[in-house]
């Protein structure tokens, strides 16, 4: 019996692999400080929990429409309209089981298997992008994020890579893992390039939109002419500390029916009672107060951790603009400690001082010259 090539070659999220190593050490009675998985360590706000309890007691246990309950689609449209600066229609919103499934659904909706359709994605980046591009039979084109550009990419590099076969450009701001944030000016520049390619969609992964520290969050969908071709994706996982509730939301007029069909073909719908909890999360002042409190805590921690990392001999860490990651350059430390790679350094840090973190190879191949 054989396993398909696409499955065998599919990537993974290595955070879960390192998490297994951590769990093994914990089972052996070792104490480990773990920074390896990207989720808030806060509890879901009580007001949201109570809405879920009410939903259970009200019998919200059925399937829902695949696109989601109308109350949530409206709450998301209102939220997007409020925060992205352009109007969103509830009819164009699709609810899924987290932000993640929309990566698969979008790539599958805009590329055809084995036709040479290209998808440009940030590197280093959330590993599911390249893995899903390959699994859907499209061609992954990595766009290196550069330390000297505060972990944004070089616009000339985008101009070199985009072409008539490009079907999708994936953007992620604030970014996992670098914490880089795209400014309005940068988004304008990107839009100008993309607009020259009528077949190129944009996937704007905005799951960290509420964790931005120094500047206001900007969405490419707010730039004239971009909303139509952009799939805006956000979720409750990071904003309201709800990663296990599995609710995410995508918006795009033309793609909404197709993304909905993907939901029907996979999960049927996002969990009914969780959808009610997210209606409360998006509409209640109390949950927003909690969300803002968590975000300012992440900012305090950013200041502490970046400062401390820069005190480690050989480490060089830029101040991140958003999300809850730090991305230190450890090249010098590797030289000092005779480590062949940052992965070797990561293993030594885990085994010698019981601190779990991830290394660059967990977020894509090393960019040239690194
Ligand atoms: N996109 C990025 C950039 C992420 O970092 C994550 C989770 O870590 C996701 C999407 C997935 O979000 P969700 O847990 O809502 O599926």
PDB file of C-alpha atoms in Angstrom, residues 84-199:
ATOM      1  CA  UNK A  84      -9.736  48.169   8.025  1.00  0.00           C
ATOM      2  CA  UNK A  85     -11.238  51.479   6.947  1.00  0.00           C
ATOM      3  CA  UNK A  86     -13.341  50.120   4.059  1.00  0.00           C
ATOM      4  CA  UNK A  87     -16.839  48.652   4.014  1.00  0.00           C
ATOM      5  CA  UNK A  88     -17.262  44.908   4.361  1.00  0.00           C
ATOM      6  CA  UNK A  89     -20.543  43.178   3.558  1.00  0.00           C
ATOM      7  CA  UNK A  90     -21.621  40.221   5.790  1.00  0.00           C
ATOM      8  CA  UNK A  91     -22.427  38.286   2.596  1.00  0.00           C
ATOM      9  CA  UNK A  92     -18.721  38.321   1.726  1.00  0.00           C
ATOM     10  CA  UNK A  93     -17.583  36.887   5.081  1.00  0.00           C
ATOM     11  CA  UNK A  94     -16.886  33.170   5.553  1.00  0.00           C
ATOM     12  CA  UNK A  95     -16.327  31.600   8.969  1.00  0.00           C
ATOM     13  CA  UNK A  96     -13.902  28.677   9.244  1.00  0.00           C
ATOM     14  CA  UNK A  97     -12.234  26.511  11.888  1.00  0.00           C
ATOM     15  CA  UNK A  98      -9.493  29.035  12.673  1.00  0.00           C
ATOM     16  CA  UNK A  99      -7.455  31.238  10.376  1.00  0.00           C
ATOM     17  CA  UNK A 100      -5.318  28.331   9.197  1.00  0.00           C
ATOM     18  CA  UNK A 101      -7.794  26.457   6.930  1.00  0.00           C
ATOM     19  CA  UNK A 102      -8.197  29.546   4.742  1.00  0.00           C
ATOM     20  CA  UNK A 103      -4.572  29.157   3.629  1.00  0.00           C
ATOM     21  CA  UNK A 104      -5.476  25.805   2.067  1.00  0.00           C
ATOM     22  CA  UNK A 105      -8.893  26.950   0.810  1.00  0.00           C
ATOM     23  CA  UNK A 106      -7.503  30.072  -0.857  1.00  0.00           C
ATOM     24  CA  UNK A 107      -4.562  28.375  -2.552  1.00  0.00           C
ATOM     25  CA  UNK A 108      -6.876  25.596  -3.752  1.00  0.00           C
ATOM     26  CA  UNK A 109      -9.396  28.170  -5.006  1.00  0.00           C
ATOM     27  CA  UNK A 110      -6.979  30.250  -7.069  1.00  0.00           C
ATOM     28  CA  UNK A 111      -4.388  27.747  -8.382  1.00  0.00           C
ATOM     29  CA  UNK A 112      -4.736  24.540 -10.376  1.00  0.00           C
ATOM     30  CA  UNK A 113      -2.743  21.418  -9.564  1.00  0.00           C
ATOM     31  CA  UNK A 114       0.410  21.001 -11.647  1.00  0.00           C
ATOM     32  CA  UNK A 115      -0.303  23.929 -14.002  1.00  0.00           C
ATOM     33  CA  UNK A 116       2.778  25.919 -13.014  1.00  0.00           C
ATOM     34  CA  UNK A 117       0.721  28.443 -11.058  1.00  0.00           C
ATOM     35  CA  UNK A 118       3.015  30.298  -8.690  1.00  0.00           C
ATOM     36  CA  UNK A 119       2.407  31.508  -5.156  1.00  0.00           C
ATOM     37  CA  UNK A 120       4.769  34.052  -3.610  1.00  0.00           C
ATOM     38  CA  UNK A 121       5.159  33.790   0.160  1.00  0.00           C
ATOM     39  CA  UNK A 122       7.349  35.366   2.870  1.00  0.00           C
ATOM     40  CA  UNK A 123      10.468  33.538   4.015  1.00  0.00           C
ATOM     41  CA  UNK A 124      11.030  33.066   6.935  1.00  0.00           C
ATOM     42  CA  UNK A 125       7.309  32.618   7.377  1.00  0.00           C
ATOM     43  CA  UNK A 126       4.490  30.617   8.841  1.00  0.00           C
ATOM     44  CA  UNK A 127       5.457  27.125   7.622  1.00  0.00           C
ATOM     45  CA  UNK A 128       1.944  26.206   6.508  1.00  0.00           C
ATOM     46  CA  UNK A 129       2.199  28.590   3.531  1.00  0.00           C
ATOM     47  CA  UNK A 130       4.909  26.654   1.679  1.00  0.00           C
ATOM     48  CA  UNK A 131       3.552  23.342   2.813  1.00  0.00           C
ATOM     49  CA  UNK A 132       0.057  24.075   1.489  1.00  0.00           C
ATOM     50  CA  UNK A 133       1.376  25.594  -1.755  1.00  0.00           C
ATOM     51  CA  UNK A 134       3.182  22.300  -2.451  1.00  0.00           C
ATOM     52  CA  UNK A 135       0.297  20.126  -1.266  1.00  0.00           C
ATOM     53  CA  UNK A 136      -2.067  21.942  -3.666  1.00  0.00           C
ATOM     54  CA  UNK A 137       0.344  21.370  -6.572  1.00  0.00           C
ATOM     55  CA  UNK A 138       1.338  25.015  -7.024  1.00  0.00           C
ATOM     56  CA  UNK A 139       4.880  26.389  -7.235  1.00  0.00           C
ATOM     57  CA  UNK A 140       6.238  28.076  -4.099  1.00  0.00           C
ATOM     58  CA  UNK A 141       8.259  31.242  -4.695  1.00  0.00           C
ATOM     59  CA  UNK A 142       9.978  32.450  -1.536  1.00  0.00           C
ATOM     60  CA  UNK A 143      10.286  36.168  -0.910  1.00  0.00           C
ATOM     61  CA  UNK A 144      13.150  36.709   1.552  1.00  0.00           C
ATOM     62  CA  UNK A 145      12.484  38.996   4.515  1.00  0.00           C
ATOM     63  CA  UNK A 146      15.564  41.025   5.247  1.00  0.00           C
ATOM     64  CA  UNK A 147      16.998  42.076   8.572  1.00  0.00           C
ATOM     65  CA  UNK A 148      18.163  45.396   7.094  1.00  0.00           C
ATOM     66  CA  UNK A 149      14.562  46.116   6.051  1.00  0.00           C
ATOM     67  CA  UNK A 150      13.235  45.403   9.554  1.00  0.00           C
ATOM     68  CA  UNK A 151      12.161  42.022   8.242  1.00  0.00           C
ATOM     69  CA  UNK A 152      10.200  43.260   5.285  1.00  0.00           C
ATOM     70  CA  UNK A 153      11.058  42.257   1.730  1.00  0.00           C
ATOM     71  CA  UNK A 154      12.761  44.194  -1.014  1.00  0.00           C
ATOM     72  CA  UNK A 155      10.092  45.548  -3.383  1.00  0.00           C
ATOM     73  CA  UNK A 156      12.463  45.067  -6.350  1.00  0.00           C
ATOM     74  CA  UNK A 157      12.673  41.417  -5.443  1.00  0.00           C
ATOM     75  CA  UNK A 158       8.864  41.194  -5.621  1.00  0.00           C
ATOM     76  CA  UNK A 159       8.985  42.926  -9.030  1.00  0.00           C
ATOM     77  CA  UNK A 160      11.495  40.314 -10.215  1.00  0.00           C
ATOM     78  CA  UNK A 161       9.460  37.367  -8.949  1.00  0.00           C
ATOM     79  CA  UNK A 162       5.876  38.267  -9.857  1.00  0.00           C
ATOM     80  CA  UNK A 163       4.782  37.275 -13.377  1.00  0.00           C
ATOM     81  CA  UNK A 164       1.757  36.168 -15.415  1.00  0.00           C
ATOM     82  CA  UNK A 165       1.826  32.740 -13.731  1.00  0.00           C
ATOM     83  CA  UNK A 166       1.603  34.262 -10.244  1.00  0.00           C
ATOM     84  CA  UNK A 167      -1.830  33.515  -8.883  1.00  0.00           C
ATOM     85  CA  UNK A 168      -1.357  34.572  -5.263  1.00  0.00           C
ATOM     86  CA  UNK A 169       0.844  36.774  -3.108  1.00  0.00           C
ATOM     87  CA  UNK A 170       0.763  35.918   0.592  1.00  0.00           C
ATOM     88  CA  UNK A 171       1.348  38.779   3.010  1.00  0.00           C
ATOM     89  CA  UNK A 172       1.495  38.452   6.779  1.00  0.00           C
ATOM     90  CA  UNK A 173       1.617  41.550   8.939  1.00  0.00           C
ATOM     91  CA  UNK A 174       2.358  41.584  11.840  1.00  0.00           C
ATOM     92  CA  UNK A 175       4.543  38.689  10.867  1.00  0.00           C
ATOM     93  CA  UNK A 176       5.226  35.266  12.302  1.00  0.00           C
ATOM     94  CA  UNK A 177       8.092  34.694  13.169  1.00  0.00           C
ATOM     95  CA  UNK A 178       9.928  38.015  12.777  1.00  0.00           C
ATOM     96  CA  UNK A 179       7.397  40.425  14.340  1.00  0.00           C
ATOM     97  CA  UNK A 180       7.824  42.683  11.270  1.00  0.00           C
ATOM     98  CA  UNK A 181       4.957  45.032  10.396  1.00  0.00           C
ATOM     99  CA  UNK A 182       4.152  46.442   6.945  1.00  0.00           C
ATOM    100  CA  UNK A 183       3.581  50.205   6.840  1.00  0.00           C
ATOM    101  CA  UNK A 184       0.926  51.931   4.747  1.00  0.00           C
ATOM    102  CA  UNK A 185       3.639  53.176   2.367  1.00  0.00           C
ATOM    103  CA  UNK A 186       5.005  49.686   1.898  1.00  0.00           C
ATOM    104  CA  UNK A 187       1.499  48.338   1.281  1.00  0.00           C
ATOM    105  CA  UNK A 188       0.980  51.058  -1.353  1.00  0.00           C
ATOM    106  CA  UNK A 189       4.197  50.039  -3.092  1.00  0.00           C
ATOM    107  CA  UNK A 190       3.167  46.378  -3.043  1.00  0.00           C
ATOM    108  CA  UNK A 191      -0.295  47.252  -4.398  1.00  0.00           C
ATOM    109  CA  UNK A 192       1.201  49.155  -7.314  1.00  0.00           C
ATOM    110  CA  UNK A 193       3.195  46.065  -8.291  1.00  0.00           C
ATOM    111  CA  UNK A 194       0.314  43.601  -7.822  1.00  0.00           C
ATOM    112  CA  UNK A 195      -2.141  45.740  -9.796  1.00  0.00           C
ATOM    113  CA  UNK A 196      -0.076  45.146 -12.922  1.00  0.00           C
ATOM    114  CA  UNK A 197      -0.955  41.439 -12.743  1.00  0.00           C
ATOM    115  CA  UNK A 198      -4.719  40.973 -13.136  1.00  0.00           C
ATOM    116  CA  UNK A 199      -4.606  37.259 -12.204  1.00  0.00           C
TER     117      UNK A 199
END
